[in-house]
Amino acid sequence: MLNFNCGFFHIFLQIPSKYPTFPVVQSEDEAYALYCEYAHKTGFSVRKEHIIYWTHTRIIKVREYTCSKAGKKHIKPSPIKYRKLDSRTGCLACCHFRTDTNGQNWTVSKFVEEHNHPLALDKEKHLLRSNRKVSDLQGDLIRNMTGAGIKTVHAYNFLSEEVGGVENLGFSKVDAYNYVHRCKKSLVESGDSVSLLKMLQARQLDDSMFSYEVQTDELNRLTNFFWMDGRAKIDYDCYGDVIIFDTTYRLNKYNLACAPFIAVNNHWQSICVGCTFIAEETIESFCWVFDCFLKFVGGKQPITIFTDQDQAMAVAIERVFTTSRHRLCQWHISKKAPSKVPCFNVDKGVRGLFYQCMSKCDSEIEFEQYWSAMMLKGSLHDNRWLKDLYSVRHKWSTAYNKDVLDLGILSTQRSESANNGLHGCSKATSSLVECFIGLEKLLSTWRRAELDEDFKCAQGSISLKYKGSNLLKQVSKVYTRKMFSIFEKSFMEGAIGVSIVNEVMYDDNSILYGTAQCDEDQDGKNWFVNLNTSTGEAKCSCRGFETKGIQCKHVLRIFIHRTVKQVPAQYLLKRFCLNAKRGIYLPYLPSMAQKESNMIFRNHLMRFTYDLSLQIESCQPAKELVMTAMNDLARRVEALVVEDANHNHKEESSLRDPPKKRPKGISNTRLKGYWEKNTKKSSNVLFYFNVYKIFYVFILCQKKLI
């Protein structure tokens, strides 16, 4: 017999104890909330059970809610892999709601109050499952905090402190982790690759200068993808002379290599001018990436590109970046040197000669002298690694690159710092969408820092260490704060640490100065400055300006000696100036329409049409002519766009995710529990379990026969 003793429930609902006077609710959610509130007050959790519909409709007739301990769990005879508590006790407590034929007026038709198990205490009620829920406000806070890099457990602890303890929070720590997991899963609900493609397309709708490209394999699985937004294109147009490219970061569940293109802005900050994810570091993959890069920047190649010693990358750069100077990271070379050349660990003199060859030689002749001295002193003529390194000396020694701009960069450490920032945005189990969003947040942080520095430079003037110098006054008004500090350091080193040893006049306009370091560490080494007094042109044998873009201390010493009041304009590179970006929007030229790659063509077109509208605003025939021409032009452009879109269209639904791979040294799998560690593979367990059943049946049959 079912128990219909409803006194407590009636008191809780504050309604008369007579059965037909139960309150009426208007929806399933209200009915569920009503019973859950009663269950929480009493000390048990609610489970949704069966639904009965009106005949030939999907309108609910009866909705059953029971105690979470109702019924018995059916246990199948199978090997136990996971040990889980059985909370079912066969409790009969329940509440049934019945509706009318329209699915409205939900009334209680059956109610059982008694339980066959202990109820939760007051201090335990916050753990009841049906009472736990992450509200919209709490969910927004958790999502924003985890999106900002705060761990889920720390976000949970913060919220519990805000409400005075976990018992007042309304959900458990596991609920918080599940909520974060659901949010991440919702990003890739249609598949990781398809979700990424949709996100790239959405970015393109928001930013007309946004460009992307994807590459698939023979199974239509995503292998490589590359993107560049409008801000990156403008940054490359201003600061794309020196690029750093590195592929050492692999932290996603597909083990794709994240390779950003890093440049340096006028505040000496790292900026990203493009990014790619590649599956395999092959020549074909790198060629595809570099071709996409040049396609999006209009074929403008960097002057210098720094990479590591990857052979496939070197071949691809030689094929695609035909006019760029390829440089190798000196940090990677110096890190390998002690293991490849053992005498470097014991002989400081040999090691010092090697580092002298790397970055302290001003000419190729000087490099050869130091290299020969190192080989002779260390008896290293048979060292295979040094022979291979010598064959590519033009890629890593500064002595062979004094004719091109490299900004004084010697390694790919700026790219490594970007990888370090990505560590906080993704992990070994991250999806491509999570990595993409994390990289966008990192770029947003960098660009925010650039805007902050622009604001600081615009709000005040630079204070000079030596206020009597006209040179410093001039440069302080042109350069940014960081670049001026670099120039000022070179200026002070020239004024204090460089002496003029001789002066030879070739003719009326040309003078050759010999300079030397004032300290005794340079072994009497001299640098020669050739000054043209009529044009102000000055060339130093150290080639400091040609490589770093800022005039060297030797030339500045000569300027001080001759009381030059202003640095010649050709020695103030625009890329270091405050207005580095202001001059990129040039007047409209019709020939620019033929240059498909012009990154700011849209800005020119907008300016052109705006000026044209101003010219015709007072002439009605001109307005009609322009509108007719624009309508015709719009139809022709639409036809071209549709044709191009059909040619390049990829079926989103058929695009498959890359194959999952495990990064080296990192496990993507979850940690196993005690019972899993002590259990063999499921196939073996099932086999032995079946053998055991057969053997058991055989024994029973034998007993019956006996």
PDB file of C-alpha atoms in Angstrom, residues 168-416:
ATOM      1  CA  ASN A 168      25.954  28.648   0.845  1.00  0.00           C
ATOM      2  CA  LEU A 169      27.299  28.478  -2.701  1.00  0.00           C
ATOM      3  CA  GLY A 170      24.715  26.157  -4.233  1.00  0.00           C
ATOM      4  CA  PHE A 171      27.052  23.836  -6.134  1.00  0.00           C
ATOM      5  CA  SER A 172      30.119  21.691  -5.545  1.00  0.00           C
ATOM      6  CA  LYS A 173      33.644  21.819  -6.898  1.00  0.00           C
ATOM      7  CA  VAL A 174      32.842  18.983  -9.313  1.00  0.00           C
ATOM      8  CA  ASP A 175      29.894  20.997 -10.633  1.00  0.00           C
ATOM      9  CA  ALA A 176      32.251  23.898 -11.334  1.00  0.00           C
ATOM     10  CA  TYR A 177      34.612  21.645 -13.307  1.00  0.00           C
ATOM     11  CA  ASN A 178      31.680  20.135 -15.197  1.00  0.00           C
ATOM     12  CA  TYR A 179      30.390  23.600 -16.071  1.00  0.00           C
ATOM     13  CA  VAL A 180      33.763  24.656 -17.464  1.00  0.00           C
ATOM     14  CA  HIS A 181      33.953  21.405 -19.438  1.00  0.00           C
ATOM     15  CA  ARG A 182      30.485  21.987 -20.917  1.00  0.00           C
ATOM     16  CA  CYS A 183      31.476  25.515 -21.952  1.00  0.00           C
ATOM     17  CA  LYS A 184      34.566  24.199 -23.729  1.00  0.00           C
ATOM     18  CA  LYS A 185      32.600  21.400 -25.333  1.00  0.00           C
ATOM     19  CA  SER A 186      29.998  23.832 -26.650  1.00  0.00           C
ATOM     20  CA  LEU A 187      32.733  25.547 -28.679  1.00  0.00           C
ATOM     21  CA  VAL A 188      33.378  22.388 -30.676  1.00  0.00           C
ATOM     22  CA  GLU A 189      29.898  20.862 -30.709  1.00  0.00           C
ATOM     23  CA  SER A 190      29.995  20.505 -34.504  1.00  0.00           C
ATOM     24  CA  GLY A 191      33.546  19.122 -34.546  1.00  0.00           C
ATOM     25  CA  ASP A 192      36.811  20.821 -33.736  1.00  0.00           C
ATOM     26  CA  SER A 193      37.888  21.557 -37.301  1.00  0.00           C
ATOM     27  CA  VAL A 194      34.430  22.691 -38.439  1.00  0.00           C
ATOM     28  CA  SER A 195      34.071  24.894 -35.347  1.00  0.00           C
ATOM     29  CA  LEU A 196      37.464  26.434 -36.042  1.00  0.00           C
ATOM     30  CA  LEU A 197      36.516  27.072 -39.670  1.00  0.00           C
ATOM     31  CA  LYS A 198      33.280  28.764 -38.582  1.00  0.00           C
ATOM     32  CA  MET A 199      35.222  30.921 -36.128  1.00  0.00           C
ATOM     33  CA  LEU A 200      37.663  31.977 -38.842  1.00  0.00           C
ATOM     34  CA  GLN A 201      34.760  32.852 -41.127  1.00  0.00           C
ATOM     35  CA  ALA A 202      33.139  34.875 -38.344  1.00  0.00           C
ATOM     36  CA  ARG A 203      36.370  36.809 -37.851  1.00  0.00           C
ATOM     37  CA  GLN A 204      36.448  37.523 -41.563  1.00  0.00           C
ATOM     38  CA  LEU A 205      32.948  38.975 -41.416  1.00  0.00           C
ATOM     39  CA  ASP A 206      33.974  41.296 -38.576  1.00  0.00           C
ATOM     40  CA  ASP A 207      37.297  42.278 -40.166  1.00  0.00           C
ATOM     41  CA  SER A 208      37.295  42.619 -43.947  1.00  0.00           C
ATOM     42  CA  MET A 209      41.100  42.476 -43.963  1.00  0.00           C
ATOM     43  CA  PHE A 210      41.137  39.159 -42.092  1.00  0.00           C
ATOM     44  CA  SER A 211      42.558  36.335 -44.231  1.00  0.00           C
ATOM     45  CA  TYR A 212      42.929  32.638 -43.586  1.00  0.00           C
ATOM     46  CA  GLU A 213      43.782  29.455 -45.436  1.00  0.00           C
ATOM     47  CA  VAL A 214      43.365  25.775 -44.508  1.00  0.00           C
ATOM     48  CA  GLN A 215      44.949  22.640 -45.916  1.00  0.00           C
ATOM     49  CA  THR A 216      43.648  19.078 -45.695  1.00  0.00           C
ATOM     50  CA  ASP A 217      45.020  15.614 -46.416  1.00  0.00           C
ATOM     51  CA  GLU A 218      43.633  12.898 -48.676  1.00  0.00           C
ATOM     52  CA  LEU A 219      41.087  11.958 -45.985  1.00  0.00           C
ATOM     53  CA  ASN A 220      39.875  15.579 -45.785  1.00  0.00           C
ATOM     54  CA  ARG A 221      41.385  15.949 -42.313  1.00  0.00           C
ATOM     55  CA  LEU A 222      42.682  19.344 -41.317  1.00  0.00           C
ATOM     56  CA  THR A 223      46.490  19.369 -41.386  1.00  0.00           C
ATOM     57  CA  ASN A 224      47.593  23.011 -41.620  1.00  0.00           C
ATOM     58  CA  PHE A 225      45.902  26.358 -41.257  1.00  0.00           C
ATOM     59  CA  PHE A 226      47.172  29.931 -41.365  1.00  0.00           C
ATOM     60  CA  TRP A 227      45.524  33.246 -40.538  1.00  0.00           C
ATOM     61  CA  MET A 228      46.350  36.938 -40.427  1.00  0.00           C
ATOM     62  CA  ASP A 229      44.036  39.733 -39.327  1.00  0.00           C
ATOM     63  CA  GLY A 230      43.940  43.322 -40.548  1.00  0.00           C
ATOM     64  CA  ARG A 231      45.968  44.679 -37.637  1.00  0.00           C
ATOM     65  CA  ALA A 232      48.709  42.129 -38.359  1.00  0.00           C
ATOM     66  CA  LYS A 233      48.832  43.182 -42.015  1.00  0.00           C
ATOM     67  CA  ILE A 234      49.250  46.849 -41.103  1.00  0.00           C
ATOM     68  CA  ASP A 235      51.879  45.957 -38.504  1.00  0.00           C
ATOM     69  CA  TYR A 236      53.796  43.957 -41.082  1.00  0.00           C
ATOM     70  CA  ASP A 237      53.629  46.850 -43.514  1.00  0.00           C
ATOM     71  CA  CYS A 238      55.309  49.037 -40.879  1.00  0.00           C
ATOM     72  CA  TYR A 239      57.598  46.624 -39.021  1.00  0.00           C
ATOM     73  CA  GLY A 240      57.970  43.610 -41.308  1.00  0.00           C
ATOM     74  CA  ASP A 241      61.651  44.092 -42.084  1.00  0.00           C
ATOM     75  CA  VAL A 242      62.846  41.515 -39.518  1.00  0.00           C
ATOM     76  CA  ILE A 243      60.775  38.381 -38.755  1.00  0.00           C
ATOM     77  CA  ILE A 244      61.242  35.587 -36.213  1.00  0.00           C
ATOM     78  CA  PHE A 245      59.667  32.213 -36.958  1.00  0.00           C
ATOM     79  CA  ASP A 246      59.760  29.241 -34.594  1.00  0.00           C
ATOM     80  CA  THR A 247      57.833  25.944 -34.361  1.00  0.00           C
ATOM     81  CA  THR A 248      58.866  24.612 -30.952  1.00  0.00           C
ATOM     82  CA  TYR A 249      55.436  24.964 -29.301  1.00  0.00           C
ATOM     83  CA  ARG A 250      53.267  21.819 -29.473  1.00  0.00           C
ATOM     84  CA  LEU A 251      50.600  21.712 -26.777  1.00  0.00           C
ATOM     85  CA  ASN A 252      47.235  20.534 -28.102  1.00  0.00           C
ATOM     86  CA  LYS A 253      45.578  17.158 -28.424  1.00  0.00           C
ATOM     87  CA  TYR A 254      46.527  16.898 -32.104  1.00  0.00           C
ATOM     88  CA  ASN A 255      50.190  17.764 -31.456  1.00  0.00           C
ATOM     89  CA  LEU A 256      50.072  20.495 -34.112  1.00  0.00           C
ATOM     90  CA  ALA A 257      52.975  22.916 -34.027  1.00  0.00           C
ATOM     91  CA  CYS A 258      51.980  26.515 -33.337  1.00  0.00           C
ATOM     92  CA  ALA A 259      54.305  28.822 -35.251  1.00  0.00           C
ATOM     93  CA  PRO A 260      53.738  32.584 -34.927  1.00  0.00           C
ATOM     94  CA  PHE A 261      55.470  35.149 -37.141  1.00  0.00           C
ATOM     95  CA  ILE A 262      56.979  37.620 -34.662  1.00  0.00           C
ATOM     96  CA  ALA A 263      58.187  41.145 -35.466  1.00  0.00           C
ATOM     97  CA  VAL A 264      59.378  44.123 -33.392  1.00  0.00           C
ATOM     98  CA  ASN A 265      57.453  47.400 -33.254  1.00  0.00           C
ATOM     99  CA  ASN A 266      58.631  50.954 -32.592  1.00  0.00           C
ATOM    100  CA  HIS A 267      58.459  50.390 -28.814  1.00  0.00           C
ATOM    101  CA  TRP A 268      60.801  47.376 -29.057  1.00  0.00           C
ATOM    102  CA  GLN A 269      57.851  45.123 -28.208  1.00  0.00           C
ATOM    103  CA  SER A 270      57.042  41.792 -29.799  1.00  0.00           C
ATOM    104  CA  ILE A 271      54.092  41.789 -32.191  1.00  0.00           C
ATOM    105  CA  CYS A 272      52.499  38.936 -34.112  1.00  0.00           C
ATOM    106  CA  VAL A 273      52.079  39.452 -37.856  1.00  0.00           C
ATOM    107  CA  GLY A 274      50.595  36.044 -38.627  1.00  0.00           C
ATOM    108  CA  CYS A 275      50.240  32.587 -37.145  1.00  0.00           C
ATOM    109  CA  THR A 276      49.991  29.022 -38.366  1.00  0.00           C
ATOM    110  CA  PHE A 277      49.367  25.531 -37.038  1.00  0.00           C
ATOM    111  CA  ILE A 278      51.090  22.712 -38.928  1.00  0.00           C
ATOM    112  CA  ALA A 279      50.850  18.949 -38.490  1.00  0.00           C
ATOM    113  CA  GLU A 280      54.180  17.890 -39.972  1.00  0.00           C
ATOM    114  CA  GLU A 281      57.366  19.947 -40.207  1.00  0.00           C
ATOM    115  CA  THR A 282      58.112  19.068 -43.808  1.00  0.00           C
ATOM    116  CA  ILE A 283      59.374  21.110 -46.731  1.00  0.00           C
ATOM    117  CA  GLU A 284      55.929  21.034 -48.355  1.00  0.00           C
ATOM    118  CA  SER A 285      54.197  22.247 -45.169  1.00  0.00           C
ATOM    119  CA  PHE A 286      56.627  25.132 -44.685  1.00  0.00           C
ATOM    120  CA  CYS A 287      56.396  26.119 -48.353  1.00  0.00           C
ATOM    121  CA  TRP A 288      52.600  26.194 -48.043  1.00  0.00           C
ATOM    122  CA  VAL A 289      52.802  28.385 -44.924  1.00  0.00           C
ATOM    123  CA  PHE A 290      55.301  30.818 -46.444  1.00  0.00           C
ATOM    124  CA  ASP A 291      53.314  31.032 -49.691  1.00  0.00           C
ATOM    125  CA  CYS A 292      50.177  31.900 -47.685  1.00  0.00           C
ATOM    126  CA  PHE A 293      52.131  34.513 -45.753  1.00  0.00           C
ATOM    127  CA  LEU A 294      53.411  36.217 -48.902  1.00  0.00           C
ATOM    128  CA  LYS A 295      49.973  35.991 -50.494  1.00  0.00           C
ATOM    129  CA  PHE A 296      48.365  37.846 -47.604  1.00  0.00           C
ATOM    130  CA  VAL A 297      51.050  40.571 -47.376  1.00  0.00           C
ATOM    131  CA  GLY A 298      51.216  41.242 -51.092  1.00  0.00           C
ATOM    132  CA  GLY A 299      54.485  39.502 -51.848  1.00  0.00           C
ATOM    133  CA  LYS A 300      56.497  41.802 -49.594  1.00  0.00           C
ATOM    134  CA  GLN A 301      59.372  39.682 -48.279  1.00  0.00           C
ATOM    135  CA  PRO A 302      61.143  40.446 -45.003  1.00  0.00           C
ATOM    136  CA  ILE A 303      64.725  41.619 -45.076  1.00  0.00           C
ATOM    137  CA  THR A 304      65.832  39.069 -42.462  1.00  0.00           C
ATOM    138  CA  ILE A 305      64.101  36.007 -41.040  1.00  0.00           C
ATOM    139  CA  PHE A 306      65.369  34.180 -37.938  1.00  0.00           C
ATOM    140  CA  THR A 307      64.655  30.474 -37.375  1.00  0.00           C
ATOM    141  CA  ASP A 308      66.169  27.458 -35.656  1.00  0.00           C
ATOM    142  CA  GLN A 309      68.344  24.881 -37.470  1.00  0.00           C
ATOM    143  CA  ASP A 310      65.480  22.921 -39.010  1.00  0.00           C
ATOM    144  CA  GLN A 311      66.610  21.642 -42.423  1.00  0.00           C
ATOM    145  CA  ALA A 312      63.126  21.489 -43.932  1.00  0.00           C
ATOM    146  CA  MET A 313      62.484  25.067 -42.895  1.00  0.00           C
ATOM    147  CA  ALA A 314      65.787  26.193 -44.413  1.00  0.00           C
ATOM    148  CA  VAL A 315      64.935  24.618 -47.773  1.00  0.00           C
ATOM    149  CA  ALA A 316      61.457  26.177 -47.754  1.00  0.00           C
ATOM    150  CA  ILE A 317      62.842  29.624 -46.961  1.00  0.00           C
ATOM    151  CA  GLU A 318      65.332  29.319 -49.800  1.00  0.00           C
ATOM    152  CA  ARG A 319      62.495  28.455 -52.194  1.00  0.00           C
ATOM    153  CA  VAL A 320      59.913  31.019 -51.102  1.00  0.00           C
ATOM    154  CA  PHE A 321      61.767  33.940 -49.462  1.00  0.00           C
ATOM    155  CA  THR A 322      64.186  34.362 -52.335  1.00  0.00           C
ATOM    156  CA  THR A 323      65.317  37.890 -51.410  1.00  0.00           C
ATOM    157  CA  SER A 324      65.363  37.489 -47.611  1.00  0.00           C
ATOM    158  CA  ARG A 325      68.446  36.804 -45.521  1.00  0.00           C
ATOM    159  CA  HIS A 326      68.015  33.600 -43.519  1.00  0.00           C
ATOM    160  CA  ARG A 327      69.609  33.716 -40.067  1.00  0.00           C
ATOM    161  CA  LEU A 328      69.961  30.947 -37.487  1.00  0.00           C
ATOM    162  CA  CYS A 329      69.294  31.371 -33.793  1.00  0.00           C
ATOM    163  CA  GLN A 330      72.602  31.780 -31.934  1.00  0.00           C
ATOM    164  CA  TRP A 331      71.018  30.705 -28.667  1.00  0.00           C
ATOM    165  CA  HIS A 332      70.297  27.212 -30.015  1.00  0.00           C
ATOM    166  CA  ILE A 333      73.848  26.968 -31.360  1.00  0.00           C
ATOM    167  CA  SER A 334      75.495  28.075 -28.109  1.00  0.00           C
ATOM    168  CA  LYS A 335      73.277  25.651 -26.173  1.00  0.00           C
ATOM    169  CA  LYS A 336      74.468  22.714 -28.287  1.00  0.00           C
ATOM    170  CA  ALA A 337      78.119  23.778 -28.346  1.00  0.00           C
ATOM    171  CA  PRO A 338      79.239  22.361 -24.930  1.00  0.00           C
ATOM    172  CA  SER A 339      77.871  18.902 -25.769  1.00  0.00           C
ATOM    173  CA  LYS A 340      79.237  18.906 -29.324  1.00  0.00           C
ATOM    174  CA  VAL A 341      82.659  20.363 -28.421  1.00  0.00           C
ATOM    175  CA  PRO A 342      83.731  18.965 -25.014  1.00  0.00           C
ATOM    176  CA  CYS A 343      86.763  21.225 -24.674  1.00  0.00           C
ATOM    177  CA  PHE A 344      84.426  24.231 -24.351  1.00  0.00           C
ATOM    178  CA  ASN A 345      83.608  22.985 -20.843  1.00  0.00           C
ATOM    179  CA  VAL A 346      87.219  23.069 -19.641  1.00  0.00           C
ATOM    180  CA  ASP A 347      89.004  25.662 -21.771  1.00  0.00           C
ATOM    181  CA  LYS A 348      87.542  29.151 -21.406  1.00  0.00           C
ATOM    182  CA  GLY A 349      89.930  30.513 -24.010  1.00  0.00           C
ATOM    183  CA  VAL A 350      88.627  28.249 -26.771  1.00  0.00           C
ATOM    184  CA  ARG A 351      85.051  28.945 -25.753  1.00  0.00           C
ATOM    185  CA  GLY A 352      85.741  32.690 -25.776  1.00  0.00           C
ATOM    186  CA  LEU A 353      87.105  32.495 -29.318  1.00  0.00           C
ATOM    187  CA  PHE A 354      83.940  30.701 -30.419  1.00  0.00           C
ATOM    188  CA  TYR A 355      81.685  33.389 -28.951  1.00  0.00           C
ATOM    189  CA  GLN A 356      83.931  36.023 -30.553  1.00  0.00           C
ATOM    190  CA  CYS A 357      83.217  34.416 -33.925  1.00  0.00           C
ATOM    191  CA  MET A 358      79.492  34.436 -33.294  1.00  0.00           C
ATOM    192  CA  SER A 359      78.791  38.119 -32.710  1.00  0.00           C
ATOM    193  CA  LYS A 360      81.900  40.186 -32.031  1.00  0.00           C
ATOM    194  CA  CYS A 361      83.664  40.216 -35.390  1.00  0.00           C
ATOM    195  CA  ASP A 362      83.256  43.259 -37.623  1.00  0.00           C
ATOM    196  CA  SER A 363      84.454  41.654 -40.850  1.00  0.00           C
ATOM    197  CA  GLU A 364      84.769  38.289 -42.540  1.00  0.00           C
ATOM    198  CA  ILE A 365      88.555  38.505 -42.349  1.00  0.00           C
ATOM    199  CA  GLU A 366      88.405  39.003 -38.600  1.00  0.00           C
ATOM    200  CA  PHE A 367      86.037  36.031 -38.312  1.00  0.00           C
ATOM    201  CA  GLU A 368      88.434  33.767 -40.203  1.00  0.00           C
ATOM    202  CA  GLN A 369      91.299  34.820 -37.954  1.00  0.00           C
ATOM    203  CA  TYR A 370      89.436  34.012 -34.746  1.00  0.00           C
ATOM    204  CA  TRP A 371      88.029  30.773 -36.171  1.00  0.00           C
ATOM    205  CA  SER A 372      91.496  29.553 -37.202  1.00  0.00           C
ATOM    206  CA  ALA A 373      92.853  30.467 -33.765  1.00  0.00           C
ATOM    207  CA  MET A 374      90.056  28.523 -32.073  1.00  0.00           C
ATOM    208  CA  MET A 375      90.573  25.424 -34.228  1.00  0.00           C
ATOM    209  CA  LEU A 376      94.306  25.498 -33.595  1.00  0.00           C
ATOM    210  CA  LYS A 377      94.162  26.133 -29.861  1.00  0.00           C
ATOM    211  CA  GLY A 378      91.541  23.460 -29.216  1.00  0.00           C
ATOM    212  CA  SER A 379      92.807  20.963 -31.847  1.00  0.00           C
ATOM    213  CA  LEU A 380      89.303  20.863 -33.300  1.00  0.00           C
ATOM    214  CA  HIS A 381      90.085  20.219 -36.973  1.00  0.00           C
ATOM    215  CA  ASP A 382      88.396  16.808 -36.834  1.00  0.00           C
ATOM    216  CA  ASN A 383      85.218  17.958 -35.084  1.00  0.00           C
ATOM    217  CA  ARG A 384      82.331  17.110 -37.416  1.00  0.00           C
ATOM    218  CA  TRP A 385      79.833  19.474 -35.783  1.00  0.00           C
ATOM    219  CA  LEU A 386      82.138  22.481 -36.168  1.00  0.00           C
ATOM    220  CA  LYS A 387      82.761  21.588 -39.810  1.00  0.00           C
ATOM    221  CA  ASP A 388      79.029  21.549 -40.511  1.00  0.00           C
ATOM    222  CA  LEU A 389      78.602  24.774 -38.580  1.00  0.00           C
ATOM    223  CA  TYR A 390      81.386  26.446 -40.551  1.00  0.00           C
ATOM    224  CA  SER A 391      79.695  25.507 -43.839  1.00  0.00           C
ATOM    225  CA  VAL A 392      76.681  27.668 -42.875  1.00  0.00           C
ATOM    226  CA  ARG A 393      78.638  30.435 -41.114  1.00  0.00           C
ATOM    227  CA  HIS A 394      76.925  33.058 -43.267  1.00  0.00           C
ATOM    228  CA  LYS A 395      73.639  32.199 -41.493  1.00  0.00           C
ATOM    229  CA  TRP A 396      74.729  32.607 -37.874  1.00  0.00           C
ATOM    230  CA  SER A 397      77.817  34.824 -37.688  1.00  0.00           C
ATOM    231  CA  THR A 398      77.191  38.569 -37.598  1.00  0.00           C
ATOM    232  CA  ALA A 399      80.434  39.140 -39.520  1.00  0.00           C
ATOM    233  CA  TYR A 400      78.783  37.847 -42.715  1.00  0.00           C
ATOM    234  CA  ASN A 401      75.613  39.904 -42.266  1.00  0.00           C
ATOM    235  CA  LYS A 402      76.864  43.460 -41.833  1.00  0.00           C
ATOM    236  CA  ASP A 403      75.106  44.592 -44.999  1.00  0.00           C
ATOM    237  CA  VAL A 404      71.495  43.863 -43.977  1.00  0.00           C
ATOM    238  CA  LEU A 405      69.163  45.041 -41.232  1.00  0.00           C
ATOM    239  CA  ASP A 406      68.656  42.610 -38.334  1.00  0.00           C
ATOM    240  CA  LEU A 407      67.872  45.097 -35.485  1.00  0.00           C
ATOM    241  CA  GLY A 408      70.695  43.523 -33.473  1.00  0.00           C
ATOM    242  CA  ILE A 409      68.624  40.371 -32.930  1.00  0.00           C
ATOM    243  CA  LEU A 410      70.658  37.206 -32.444  1.00  0.00           C
ATOM    244  CA  SER A 411      68.115  34.550 -31.463  1.00  0.00           C
ATOM    245  CA  THR A 412      64.481  33.469 -31.634  1.00  0.00           C
ATOM    246  CA  GLN A 413      63.889  34.224 -27.964  1.00  0.00           C
ATOM    247  CA  ARG A 414      61.029  36.590 -28.790  1.00  0.00           C
ATOM    248  CA  SER A 415      59.174  33.679 -30.353  1.00  0.00           C
ATOM    249  CA  GLU A 416      60.006  31.552 -27.312  1.00  0.00           C
TER     250      GLU A 416
END
